[in-house]
Short mmCIF file of C-alpha atoms in Angstrom, two decimals:
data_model
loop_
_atom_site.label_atom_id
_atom_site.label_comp_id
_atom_site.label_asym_id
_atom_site.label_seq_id
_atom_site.Cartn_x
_atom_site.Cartn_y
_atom_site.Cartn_z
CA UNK A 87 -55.52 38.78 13.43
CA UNK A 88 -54.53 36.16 11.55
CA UNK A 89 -50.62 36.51 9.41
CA UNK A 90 -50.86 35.75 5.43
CA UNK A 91 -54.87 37.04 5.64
CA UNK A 92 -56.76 40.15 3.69
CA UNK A 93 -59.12 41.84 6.36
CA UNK A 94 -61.88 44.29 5.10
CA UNK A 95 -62.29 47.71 6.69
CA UNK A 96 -65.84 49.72 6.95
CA UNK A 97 -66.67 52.67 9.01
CA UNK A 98 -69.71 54.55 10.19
CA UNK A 99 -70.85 57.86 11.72
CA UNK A 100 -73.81 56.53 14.88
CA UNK A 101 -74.99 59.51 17.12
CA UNK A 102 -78.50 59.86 19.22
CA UNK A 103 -80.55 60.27 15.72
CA UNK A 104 -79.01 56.93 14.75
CA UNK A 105 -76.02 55.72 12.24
CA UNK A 106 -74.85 56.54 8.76
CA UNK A 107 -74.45 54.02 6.22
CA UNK A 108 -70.90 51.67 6.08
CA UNK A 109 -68.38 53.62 3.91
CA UNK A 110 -67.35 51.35 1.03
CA UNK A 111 -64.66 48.77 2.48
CA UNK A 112 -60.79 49.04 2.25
CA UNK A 113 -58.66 46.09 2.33
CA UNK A 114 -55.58 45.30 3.81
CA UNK A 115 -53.36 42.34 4.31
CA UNK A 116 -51.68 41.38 7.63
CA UNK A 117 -47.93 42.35 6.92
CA UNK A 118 -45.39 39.43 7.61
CA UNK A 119 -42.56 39.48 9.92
CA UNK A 120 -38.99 38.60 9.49
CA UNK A 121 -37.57 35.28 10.34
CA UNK A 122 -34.14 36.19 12.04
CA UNK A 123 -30.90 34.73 12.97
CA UNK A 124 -30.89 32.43 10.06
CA UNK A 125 -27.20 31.08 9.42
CA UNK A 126 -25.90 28.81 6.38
CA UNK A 127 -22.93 27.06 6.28
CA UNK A 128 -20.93 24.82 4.24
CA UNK A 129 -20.69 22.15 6.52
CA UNK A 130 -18.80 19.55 3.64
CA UNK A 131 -18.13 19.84 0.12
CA UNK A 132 -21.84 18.86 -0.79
CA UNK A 133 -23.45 19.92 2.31
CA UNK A 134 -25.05 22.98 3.63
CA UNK A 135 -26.61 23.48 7.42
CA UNK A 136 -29.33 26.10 7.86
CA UNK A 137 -30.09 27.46 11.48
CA UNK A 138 -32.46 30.17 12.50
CA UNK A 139 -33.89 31.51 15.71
CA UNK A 140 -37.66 30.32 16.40
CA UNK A 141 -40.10 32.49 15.44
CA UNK A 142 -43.36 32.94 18.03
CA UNK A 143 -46.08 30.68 17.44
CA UNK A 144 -45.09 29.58 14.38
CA UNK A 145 -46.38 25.73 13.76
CA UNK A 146 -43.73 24.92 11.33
CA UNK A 147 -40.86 26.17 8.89
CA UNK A 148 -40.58 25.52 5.15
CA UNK A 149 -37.06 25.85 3.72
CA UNK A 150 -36.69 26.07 0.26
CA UNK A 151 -33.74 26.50 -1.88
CA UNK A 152 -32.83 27.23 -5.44
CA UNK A 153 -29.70 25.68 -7.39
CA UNK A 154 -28.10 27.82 -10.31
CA UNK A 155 -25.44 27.40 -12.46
CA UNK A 156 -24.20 30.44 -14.40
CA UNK A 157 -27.13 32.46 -13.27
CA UNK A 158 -29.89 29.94 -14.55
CA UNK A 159 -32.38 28.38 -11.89
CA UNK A 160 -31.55 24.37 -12.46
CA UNK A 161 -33.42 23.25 -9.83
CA UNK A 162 -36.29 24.54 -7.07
CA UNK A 163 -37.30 22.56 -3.76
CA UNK A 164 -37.91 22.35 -0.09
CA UNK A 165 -39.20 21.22 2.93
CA UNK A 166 -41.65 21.44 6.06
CA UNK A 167 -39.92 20.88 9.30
CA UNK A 168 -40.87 21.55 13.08
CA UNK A 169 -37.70 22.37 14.15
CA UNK A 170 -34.97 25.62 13.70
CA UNK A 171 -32.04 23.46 11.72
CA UNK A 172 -31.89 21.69 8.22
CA UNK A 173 -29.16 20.09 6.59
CA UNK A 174 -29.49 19.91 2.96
CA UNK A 175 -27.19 17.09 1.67
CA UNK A 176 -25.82 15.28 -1.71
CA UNK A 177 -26.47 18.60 -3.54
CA UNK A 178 -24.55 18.87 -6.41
CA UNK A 179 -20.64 20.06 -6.78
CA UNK A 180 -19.88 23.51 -8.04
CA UNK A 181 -23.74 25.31 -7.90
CA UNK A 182 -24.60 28.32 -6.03
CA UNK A 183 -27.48 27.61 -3.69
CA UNK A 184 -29.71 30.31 -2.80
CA UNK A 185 -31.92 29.45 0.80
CA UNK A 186 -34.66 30.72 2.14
CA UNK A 187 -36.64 29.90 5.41
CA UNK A 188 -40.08 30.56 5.96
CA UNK A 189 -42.49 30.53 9.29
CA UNK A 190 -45.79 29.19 8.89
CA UNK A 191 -49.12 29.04 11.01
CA UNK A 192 -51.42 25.78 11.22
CA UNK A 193 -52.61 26.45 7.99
CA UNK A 194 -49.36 26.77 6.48
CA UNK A 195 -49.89 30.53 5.65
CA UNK A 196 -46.98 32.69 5.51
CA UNK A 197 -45.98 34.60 9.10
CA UNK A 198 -42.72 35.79 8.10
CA UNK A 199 -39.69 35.15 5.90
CA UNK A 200 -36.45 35.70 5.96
CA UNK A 201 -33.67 36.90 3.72
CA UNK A 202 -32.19 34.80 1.44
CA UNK A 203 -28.60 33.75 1.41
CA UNK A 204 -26.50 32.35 -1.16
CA UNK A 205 -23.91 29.57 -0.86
CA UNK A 206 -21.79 27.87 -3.41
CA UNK A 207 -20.87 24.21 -3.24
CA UNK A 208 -17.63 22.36 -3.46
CA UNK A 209 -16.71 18.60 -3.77
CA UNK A 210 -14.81 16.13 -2.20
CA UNK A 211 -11.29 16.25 -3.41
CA UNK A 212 -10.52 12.72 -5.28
CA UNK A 213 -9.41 9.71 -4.16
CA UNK A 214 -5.60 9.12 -5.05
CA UNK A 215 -3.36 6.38 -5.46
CA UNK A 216 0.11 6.16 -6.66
CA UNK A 217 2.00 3.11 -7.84
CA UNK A 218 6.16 2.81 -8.51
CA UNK A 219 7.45 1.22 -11.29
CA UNK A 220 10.83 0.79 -12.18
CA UNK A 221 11.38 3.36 -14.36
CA UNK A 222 8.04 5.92 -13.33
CA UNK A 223 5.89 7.14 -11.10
CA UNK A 224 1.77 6.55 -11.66
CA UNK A 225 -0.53 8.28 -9.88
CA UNK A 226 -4.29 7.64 -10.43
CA UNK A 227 -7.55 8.68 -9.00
CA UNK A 228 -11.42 7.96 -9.52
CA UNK A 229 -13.19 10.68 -11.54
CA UNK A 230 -16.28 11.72 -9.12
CA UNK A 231 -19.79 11.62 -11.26
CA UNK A 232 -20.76 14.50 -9.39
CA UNK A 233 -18.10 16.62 -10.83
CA UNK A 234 -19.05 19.58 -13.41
CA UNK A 235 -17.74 19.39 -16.84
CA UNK A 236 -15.50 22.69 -16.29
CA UNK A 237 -13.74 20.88 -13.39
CA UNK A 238 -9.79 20.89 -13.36
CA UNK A 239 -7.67 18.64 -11.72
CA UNK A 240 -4.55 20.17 -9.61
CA UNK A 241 -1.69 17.51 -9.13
CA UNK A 242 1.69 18.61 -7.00
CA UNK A 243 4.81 16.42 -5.99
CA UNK A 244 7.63 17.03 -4.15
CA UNK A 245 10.61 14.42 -3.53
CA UNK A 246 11.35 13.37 0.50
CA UNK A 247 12.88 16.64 2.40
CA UNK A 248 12.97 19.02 -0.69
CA UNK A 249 10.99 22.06 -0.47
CA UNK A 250 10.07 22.09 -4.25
CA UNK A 251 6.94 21.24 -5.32
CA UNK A 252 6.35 20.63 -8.84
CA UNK A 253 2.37 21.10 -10.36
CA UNK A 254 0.29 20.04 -13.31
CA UNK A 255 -3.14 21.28 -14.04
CA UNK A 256 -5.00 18.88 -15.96
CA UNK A 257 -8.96 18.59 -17.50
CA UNK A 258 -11.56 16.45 -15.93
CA UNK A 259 -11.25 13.69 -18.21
CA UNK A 260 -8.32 12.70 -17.31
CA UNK A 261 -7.97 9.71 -14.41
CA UNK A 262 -3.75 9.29 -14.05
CA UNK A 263 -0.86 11.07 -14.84
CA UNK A 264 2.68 9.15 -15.36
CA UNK A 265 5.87 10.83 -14.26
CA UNK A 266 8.53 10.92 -15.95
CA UNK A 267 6.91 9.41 -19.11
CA UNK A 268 4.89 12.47 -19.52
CA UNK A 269 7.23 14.90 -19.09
CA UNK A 270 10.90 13.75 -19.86
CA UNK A 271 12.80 16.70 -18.25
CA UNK A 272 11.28 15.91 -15.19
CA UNK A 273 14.54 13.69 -13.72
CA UNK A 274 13.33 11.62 -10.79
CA UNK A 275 16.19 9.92 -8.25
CA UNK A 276 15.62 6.22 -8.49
CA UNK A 277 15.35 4.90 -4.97
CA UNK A 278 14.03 8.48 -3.77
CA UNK A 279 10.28 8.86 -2.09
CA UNK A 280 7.73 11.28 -3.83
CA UNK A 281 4.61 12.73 -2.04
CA UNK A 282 1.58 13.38 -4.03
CA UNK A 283 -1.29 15.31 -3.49
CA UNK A 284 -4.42 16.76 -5.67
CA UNK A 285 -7.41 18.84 -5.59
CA UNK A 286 -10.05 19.34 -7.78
CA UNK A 287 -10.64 23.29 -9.00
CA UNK A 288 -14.07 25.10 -10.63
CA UNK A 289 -13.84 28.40 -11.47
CA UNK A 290 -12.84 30.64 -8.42
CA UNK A 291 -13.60 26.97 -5.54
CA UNK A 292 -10.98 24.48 -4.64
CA UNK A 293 -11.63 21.14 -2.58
CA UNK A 294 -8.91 20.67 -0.13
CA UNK A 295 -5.81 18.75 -1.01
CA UNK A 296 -6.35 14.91 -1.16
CA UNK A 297 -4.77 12.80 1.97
CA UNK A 298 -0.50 12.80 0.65
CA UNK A 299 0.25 9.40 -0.88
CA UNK A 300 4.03 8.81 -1.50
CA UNK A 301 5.58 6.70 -3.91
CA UNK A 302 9.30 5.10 -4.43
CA UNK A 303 11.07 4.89 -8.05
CA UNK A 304 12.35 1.54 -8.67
CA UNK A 305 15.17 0.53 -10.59
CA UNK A 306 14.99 -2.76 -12.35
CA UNK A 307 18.16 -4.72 -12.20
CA UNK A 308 19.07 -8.38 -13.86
CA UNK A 309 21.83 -10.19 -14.58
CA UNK A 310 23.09 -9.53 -17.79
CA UNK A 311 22.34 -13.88 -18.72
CA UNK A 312 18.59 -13.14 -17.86
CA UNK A 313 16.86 -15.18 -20.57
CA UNK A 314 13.74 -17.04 -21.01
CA UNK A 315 14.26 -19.65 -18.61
CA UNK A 316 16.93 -18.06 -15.63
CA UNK A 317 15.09 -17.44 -12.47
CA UNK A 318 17.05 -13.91 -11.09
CA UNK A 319 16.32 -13.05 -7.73
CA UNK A 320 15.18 -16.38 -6.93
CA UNK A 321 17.77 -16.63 -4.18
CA UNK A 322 18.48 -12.67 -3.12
CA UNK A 323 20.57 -11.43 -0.01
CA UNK A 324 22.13 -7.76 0.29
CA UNK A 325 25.04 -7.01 2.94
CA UNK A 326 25.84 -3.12 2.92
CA UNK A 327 25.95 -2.05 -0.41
CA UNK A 328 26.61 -5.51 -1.88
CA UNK A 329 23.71 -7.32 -3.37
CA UNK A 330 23.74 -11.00 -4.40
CA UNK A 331 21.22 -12.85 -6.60
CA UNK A 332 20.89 -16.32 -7.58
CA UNK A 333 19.51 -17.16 -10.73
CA UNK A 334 19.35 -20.66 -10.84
CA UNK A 335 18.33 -22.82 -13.74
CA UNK A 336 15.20 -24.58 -13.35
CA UNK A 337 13.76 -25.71 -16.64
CA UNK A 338 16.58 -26.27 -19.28
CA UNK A 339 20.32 -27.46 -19.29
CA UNK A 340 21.80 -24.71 -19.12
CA UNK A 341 24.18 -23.48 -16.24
CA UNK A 342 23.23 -21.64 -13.21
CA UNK A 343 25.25 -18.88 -11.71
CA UNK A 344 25.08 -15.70 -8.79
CA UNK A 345 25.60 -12.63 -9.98
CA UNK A 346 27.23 -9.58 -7.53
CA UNK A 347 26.03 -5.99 -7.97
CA UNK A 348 27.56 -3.26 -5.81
CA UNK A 349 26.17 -0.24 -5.19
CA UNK A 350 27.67 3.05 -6.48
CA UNK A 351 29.14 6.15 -4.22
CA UNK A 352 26.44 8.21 -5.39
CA UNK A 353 23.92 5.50 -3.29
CA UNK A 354 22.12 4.39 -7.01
CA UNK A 355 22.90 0.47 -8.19
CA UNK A 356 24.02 -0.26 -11.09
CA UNK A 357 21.76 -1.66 -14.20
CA UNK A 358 23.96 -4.94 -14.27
CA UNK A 359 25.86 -7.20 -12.12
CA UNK A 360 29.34 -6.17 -11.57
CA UNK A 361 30.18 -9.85 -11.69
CA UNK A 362 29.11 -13.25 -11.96
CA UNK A 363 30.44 -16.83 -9.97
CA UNK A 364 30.26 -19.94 -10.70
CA UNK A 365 30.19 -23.40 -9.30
CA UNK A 366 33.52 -25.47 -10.14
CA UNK A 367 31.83 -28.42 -11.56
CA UNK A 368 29.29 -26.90 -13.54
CA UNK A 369 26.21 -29.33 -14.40
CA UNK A 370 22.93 -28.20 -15.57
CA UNK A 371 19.69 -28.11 -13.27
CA UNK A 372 22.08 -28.15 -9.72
CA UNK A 373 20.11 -25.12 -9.15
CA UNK A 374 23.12 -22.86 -7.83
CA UNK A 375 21.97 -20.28 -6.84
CA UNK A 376 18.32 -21.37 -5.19
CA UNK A 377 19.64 -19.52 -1.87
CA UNK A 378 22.37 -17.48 -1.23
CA UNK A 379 23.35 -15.67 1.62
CA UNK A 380 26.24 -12.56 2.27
CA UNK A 381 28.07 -11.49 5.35
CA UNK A 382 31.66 -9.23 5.11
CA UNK A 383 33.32 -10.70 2.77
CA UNK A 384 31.71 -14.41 2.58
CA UNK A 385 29.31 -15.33 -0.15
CA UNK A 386 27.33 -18.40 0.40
CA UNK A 387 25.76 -20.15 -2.23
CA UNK A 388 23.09 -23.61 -2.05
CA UNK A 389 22.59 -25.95 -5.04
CA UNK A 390 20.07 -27.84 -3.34
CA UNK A 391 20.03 -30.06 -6.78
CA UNK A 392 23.51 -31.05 -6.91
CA UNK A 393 24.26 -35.21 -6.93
CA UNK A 394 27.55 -35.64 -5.42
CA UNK A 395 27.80 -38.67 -8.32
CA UNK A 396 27.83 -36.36 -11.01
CA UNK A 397 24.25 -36.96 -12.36
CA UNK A 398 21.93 -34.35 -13.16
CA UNK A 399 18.59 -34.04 -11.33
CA UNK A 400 16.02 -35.89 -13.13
CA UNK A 401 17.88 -38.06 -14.70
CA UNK A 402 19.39 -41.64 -13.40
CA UNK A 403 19.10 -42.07 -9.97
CA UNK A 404 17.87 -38.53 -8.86
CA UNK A 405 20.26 -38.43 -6.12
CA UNK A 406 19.86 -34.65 -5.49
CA UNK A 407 21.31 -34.45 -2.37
CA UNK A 408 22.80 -31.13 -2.57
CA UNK A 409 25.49 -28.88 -1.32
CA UNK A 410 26.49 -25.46 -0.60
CA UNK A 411 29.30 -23.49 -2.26
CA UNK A 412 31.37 -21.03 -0.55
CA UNK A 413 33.27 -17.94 -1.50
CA UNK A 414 35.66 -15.77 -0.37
CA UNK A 415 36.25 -11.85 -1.69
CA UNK A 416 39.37 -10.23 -2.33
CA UNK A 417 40.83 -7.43 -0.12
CA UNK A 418 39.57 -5.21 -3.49
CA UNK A 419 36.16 -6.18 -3.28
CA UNK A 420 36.42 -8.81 -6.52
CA UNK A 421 34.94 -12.38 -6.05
CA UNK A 422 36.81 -15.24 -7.33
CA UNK A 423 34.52 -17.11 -10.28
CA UNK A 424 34.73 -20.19 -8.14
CA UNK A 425 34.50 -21.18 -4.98
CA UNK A 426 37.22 -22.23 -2.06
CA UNK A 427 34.93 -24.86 -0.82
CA UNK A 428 32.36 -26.97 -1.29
CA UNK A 429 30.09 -28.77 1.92
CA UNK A 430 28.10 -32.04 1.20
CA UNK A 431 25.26 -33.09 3.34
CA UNK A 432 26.44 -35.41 6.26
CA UNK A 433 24.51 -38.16 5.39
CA UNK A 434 24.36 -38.25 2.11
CA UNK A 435 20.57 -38.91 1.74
CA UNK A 436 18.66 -38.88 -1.55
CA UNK A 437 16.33 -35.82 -2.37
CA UNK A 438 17.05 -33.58 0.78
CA UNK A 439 17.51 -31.01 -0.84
CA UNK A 440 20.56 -29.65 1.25
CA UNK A 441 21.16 -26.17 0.48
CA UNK A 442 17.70 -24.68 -0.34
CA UNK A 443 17.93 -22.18 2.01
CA UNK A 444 21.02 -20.73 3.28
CA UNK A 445 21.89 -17.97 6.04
CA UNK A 446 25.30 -16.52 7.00
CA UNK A 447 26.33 -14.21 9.83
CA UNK A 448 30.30 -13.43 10.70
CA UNK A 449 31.65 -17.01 11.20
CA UNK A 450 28.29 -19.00 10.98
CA UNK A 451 26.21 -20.70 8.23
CA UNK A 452 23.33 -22.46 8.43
CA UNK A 453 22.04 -24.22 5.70
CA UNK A 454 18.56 -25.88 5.53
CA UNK A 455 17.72 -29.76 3.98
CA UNK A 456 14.02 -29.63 4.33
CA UNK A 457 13.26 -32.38 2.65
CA UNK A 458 15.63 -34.96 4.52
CA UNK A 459 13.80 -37.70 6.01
CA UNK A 460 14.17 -37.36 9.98
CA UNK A 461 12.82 -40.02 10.46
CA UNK A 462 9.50 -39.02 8.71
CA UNK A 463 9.45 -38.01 4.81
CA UNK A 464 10.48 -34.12 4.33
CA UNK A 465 10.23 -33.59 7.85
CA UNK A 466 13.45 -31.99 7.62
CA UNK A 467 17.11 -30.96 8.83
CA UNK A 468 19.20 -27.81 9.46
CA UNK A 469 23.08 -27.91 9.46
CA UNK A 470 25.66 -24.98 11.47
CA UNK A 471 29.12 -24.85 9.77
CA UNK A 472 30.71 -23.04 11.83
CA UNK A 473 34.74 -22.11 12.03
CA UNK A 474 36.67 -19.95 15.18
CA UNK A 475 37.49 -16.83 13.65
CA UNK A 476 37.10 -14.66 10.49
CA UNK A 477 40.59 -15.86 9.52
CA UNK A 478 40.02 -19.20 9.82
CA UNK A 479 39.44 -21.80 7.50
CA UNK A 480 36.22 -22.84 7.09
CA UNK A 481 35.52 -26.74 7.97
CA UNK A 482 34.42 -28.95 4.95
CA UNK A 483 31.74 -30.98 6.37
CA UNK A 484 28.96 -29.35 9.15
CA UNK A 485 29.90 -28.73 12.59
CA UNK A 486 25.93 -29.15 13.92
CA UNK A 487 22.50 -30.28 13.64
CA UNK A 488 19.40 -29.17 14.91
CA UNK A 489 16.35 -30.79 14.97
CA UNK A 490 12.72 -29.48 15.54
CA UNK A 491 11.08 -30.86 19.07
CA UNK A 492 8.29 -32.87 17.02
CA UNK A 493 9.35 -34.91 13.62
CA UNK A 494 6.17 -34.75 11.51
CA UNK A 495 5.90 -36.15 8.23
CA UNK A 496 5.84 -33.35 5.45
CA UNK A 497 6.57 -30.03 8.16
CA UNK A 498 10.03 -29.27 5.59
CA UNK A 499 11.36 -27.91 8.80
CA UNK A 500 14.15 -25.36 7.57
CA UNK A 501 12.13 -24.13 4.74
CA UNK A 502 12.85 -20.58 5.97
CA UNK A 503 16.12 -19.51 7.84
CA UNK A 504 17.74 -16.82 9.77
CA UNK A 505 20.73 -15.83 11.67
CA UNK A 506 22.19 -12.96 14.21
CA UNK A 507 24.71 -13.43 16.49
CA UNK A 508 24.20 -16.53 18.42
CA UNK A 509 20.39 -17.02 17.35
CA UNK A 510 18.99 -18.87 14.54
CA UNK A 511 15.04 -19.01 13.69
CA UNK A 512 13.54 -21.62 12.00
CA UNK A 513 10.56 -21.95 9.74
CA UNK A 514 8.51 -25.15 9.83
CA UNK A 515 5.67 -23.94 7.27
CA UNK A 516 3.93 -27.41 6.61
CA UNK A 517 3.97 -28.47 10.60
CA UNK A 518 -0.04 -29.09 11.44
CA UNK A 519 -1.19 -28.63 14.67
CA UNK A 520 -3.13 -31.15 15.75
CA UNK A 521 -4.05 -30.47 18.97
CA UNK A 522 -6.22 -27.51 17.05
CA UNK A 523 -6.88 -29.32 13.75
CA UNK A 524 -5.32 -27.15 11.80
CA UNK A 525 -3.64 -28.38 8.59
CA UNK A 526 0.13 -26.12 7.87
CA UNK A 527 -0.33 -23.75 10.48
CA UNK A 528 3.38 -24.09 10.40
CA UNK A 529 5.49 -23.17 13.30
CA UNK A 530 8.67 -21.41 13.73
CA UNK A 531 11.51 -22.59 16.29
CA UNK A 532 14.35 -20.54 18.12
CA UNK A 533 17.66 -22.13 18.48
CA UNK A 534 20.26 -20.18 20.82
CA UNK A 535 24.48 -20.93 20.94
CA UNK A 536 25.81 -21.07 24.65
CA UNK A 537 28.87 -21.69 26.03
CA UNK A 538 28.69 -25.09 25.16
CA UNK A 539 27.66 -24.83 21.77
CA UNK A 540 24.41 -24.61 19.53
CA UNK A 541 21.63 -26.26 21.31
CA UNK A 542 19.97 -28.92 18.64
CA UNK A 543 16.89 -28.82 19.87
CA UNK A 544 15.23 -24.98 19.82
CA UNK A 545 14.82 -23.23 23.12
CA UNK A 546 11.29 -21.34 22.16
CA UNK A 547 8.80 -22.86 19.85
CA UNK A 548 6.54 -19.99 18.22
CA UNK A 549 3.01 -20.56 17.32
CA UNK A 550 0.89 -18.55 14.68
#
C-alpha cells in the first residue's frame, strides 16, 4: 500500500449457505516512517549543510526550514531535491533555524519525516583596517548589512611582545574606534607596533576574531623654522640614531638650513631638532638642503641652486651650478653651524644642478649633477670625492667621474644615488629604451672601486 494514503476496511462472514452483508467500513491511514541519519551543521557563519541517509524508494526529499528570532517564525521555506545533502546559504546572521527533511513518493505524498533540528546562525566577523597617525591609532571596519540590530562589536589590542590585551565593547553603529583620542589614559609608545583584532557578538554567539592587523604610532617631527613655505624632509638621511633633514627654501627668499635630531636613550626622538646648520654664505633659493646625506661623524649637504657668482637662482644669469657643503661633528656629538668645506662642480656648467642628490659612506661622497649636459641636455653627471682615511682632510674639488654607458638627451642620470663600501648605484629614471619603445623606463647602473680606482663607466647596467 501506498505511504501518505487512507485505505477503507470491510469484512464479511461467507460459509456454504452464502455471505453476510459488508460490516460498515473503518478507515485507516498508512503510518509514515522516519527519515534517519539526518545531520546539520554550521558549515560558515551564514551557512548550514543538511545530510541524511536515503530512505527506500523514496522519489525525492523536500527540506524545509523555519527562521525565528526571539521565538517568532520570520520566515518559512524549502525545497525538492533528488539527492541526501542540501546546503542552505546567505541565511541571515543571528536566527535560529529549525530543519526538517521529508521523503516523498512520485506523487509527492509524505513517506516519512524526520525530526527536526535547530541551528543558530552566526556572521562573518568584519573586515578591519587600521591606519597610524602621528599621534593615534585608527582602526576601522565595514558594518555588515546582514548584521542584527542587537549586534556588539568586540575590539582587543595588544602592543608587539606584551601579553596584555586591552578590550572595548562597542554598539553596532559604530564603524572606527581612535586610540588614544578616545580614551586618554590609554598611553601608547610612539614607534611601538599594535595588533588589532575584532569580532562581532549577539547574545550568547561570537564570529571568530577578524585576521590581526597591526599598526605603528608615529611621531611627527619638524624643524622648529617649519613655516608656510620650508620644505622639511625634502632631503632626509638617518645614520644610527642621528637623523638629518633638509628643508630647503623653494618659493620665497628666505634662507635654507638642515636641521639634526638625535634620538633619545629611551629609543623615542625628540619633537624638535637638536640643532640647525647653515651654509657660510647664506643666499636665498640655493636650496641647501635639497639632499643630504650622514655617515659617522660627516654631514653632507647639496645646494644644487647655488651660483658660485653670488646670484640667486632666477635672477640674472641663472647660473645655478651648485655645490655641496660639508660638515664635520665634534667629539661631543655637536655640529658646527657652518661648514669646513665647500666643493664646486668641476666644470662649472650652467643649470647642472650639482648637488641634488648626495650619498656618503666612511670616506666617500658621491654627489649627483643630473642635469649637466654630457654631451646631450640633462643627460647627466655623478662626481666621487673621495679622501684616504677618516682623519684626513677632505679634497676641495672631486676626485672622479662616472658616466652612464649611453648619453641620452633628458635620462638626468644621477637622479637617484647610493653608496656601500666600494659600490655605488645609479638611477637613470628618464633613460628610454628604444630598442623596446618604451618612453622613461629608466635604468639603473652599478659602478664598483678596484684596486685601481672607481671605474667611470658602471660594470652592470640594470633593466626594469
Amino acid at each position: 500500500m501506498e505511504h501518505g494514503f487512507e485505505h477503507s476496511f470491510q469484512v464479511t462472514a461467507v460459509n456454504a449457505a452464502g455471505e453476510s452483508d459488508f460490516s460498515e467500513g473503518a478507515y485507516a491511514r498508512l503510518q509514515n516512517g522516519e527519515v534517519v541519519g539526518m545531520r546539520a551543521i554550521l558549515s560558515g557563519p551564514r551557512e548550514i549543510t543538511v545530510n541524511w541517509t536515503p530512505y527506500p524508494d523514496a522519489n525525492e526529499y523536500y527540506v524545509n526550514y523555519e527562521s525565528r528570532k526571539e521565538g517568532h517564525a520570520t520566515r518559512l521555506d524549502g525545497e525538492y531535491i533528488s539527492g541526501t545533502h542540501y546546503v542552505f546559504d546567505n541565511l541571515e546572521c543571528w536566527r535560529d533555524y529549525t530543519i526538517g527533511v521529508s521523503a516523498k513518493t512520485t506523487s509527492r505524498r509524505t513517506m516519512a519525516e524526520s525530526d527536526n533540528i535547530t541551528i543558530r546562525t552566526t556572521c562573518n566577523p568584519p573586515d578591519l583596517t587600521v591606519k597610524s597617525y602621528s599621534d593615534k591609532l585608527v582602526a576601522s571596519w565595514a558594518v555588515d548589512s546582514a548584521y542584527a540590530s542587537d549586534t556588539t562589536y568586540m575590539l582587543e589590542w595588544y602592543k608587539s611582545g606584551s601579553s596584555d590585551h586591552t578590550s572595548v565593547s562597542l554598539p553596532i553603529r559604530t564603524s572606527s574606534y581612535t586610540i588614544p583620542a578616545t580614551i586618554p589614559a590609554v598611553e601608547l609608545r610612539f614607534g611601538s607596533k599594535y595588533y588589532f583584532k575584532i569580532r562581532s557578538i549577539n547574545g550568547t554567539s561570537q564570529t571568530p576574531f577578524s585576521e590581526i592587523k597591526a599598526g605603528t604610532l608615529l611621531k611627527q617631527i619638524k624643524p622648529s623654522s617649519a613655516r608656510g613655505y620650508v620644505n622639511p624632509g625634502y632631503g632626509m638621511d638617518i645614520y644610527r640614531s642621528d637623523l638629518v633633514l633638509g628643508d630647503p627654501e623653494l618659493e620665497t627668499y628666505l634662507p635654507c638650513s638642515a636641521s639634526i635630531f638625535v634620538r633619545n636613550a629611551d629609543g623615542t626622538w625628540p619633537v624638535s631638532e637638536n640643532q640647525r646648520i647653515w651654509e657660510s654664505d647664506l643666499r636665498p633659493l640655493d636650496m641647501f638642503g635639497m639632499s643630504v646625506s650622514i655617515s659617522s661623524d660627516t654631514i653632507v649637504v647639496g645646494a644644487p641652486g647655488k651660483d658660485r657668482d653670488g646670484e640667486v637662482f632666477g635672477i640674472g644669469e641663472q647660473d645655478n651650478d651648485g655645490a655641496v657643503y660639508i660638515f664635520k661633528r665634534n667629539t661631543d656629538g655637536s655640529c658646527p653651524n657652518n661648514e669646513i668645506l665647500q666643493v664646486h662642480s668641476p666644470t662649472d656648467a650652467a643649470n647642472e644642478i650639482f648637488g641634488k642628490k648626495v650619498a656618503i659612506d666612511d670616506n666617500t661622497i658621491v654627489v649627483a649633477a643630473p642635469y649637466q649636459n654630457n654631451p646631450h641636455s640633462h643627460d647627466g653627471l655623478v662626481y666621487v670625492i673621495e679622501r684616504e682615511n677618516s682623519v684626513a682632510d677632505w679634497p676641495t674639488t672631486t676626485t672622479a667621474t662616472l658616466n652612464p654607458d649611453v648619453s641620452q638627451e633628458s635620462a638626468e642620470f644621477g637622479s637617484a644615488l647610493a653608496i656601500d663600501g666600494d659600490t655605488i648605484v645609479v638611477g637613470s629614471p628618464h633613460f628610454a629604451d628604444s630598442d623596446h619603445g618604451f618612453f622613461s623606463s629608466g635604468l639603473a647602473y652599478i659602478f664598483v672601486k678596484t684596486s685601481d680606482g672607481w671605474h667611470v663607466t658602471p660594470t652592470v647596467t640594470l633593466h626594469p
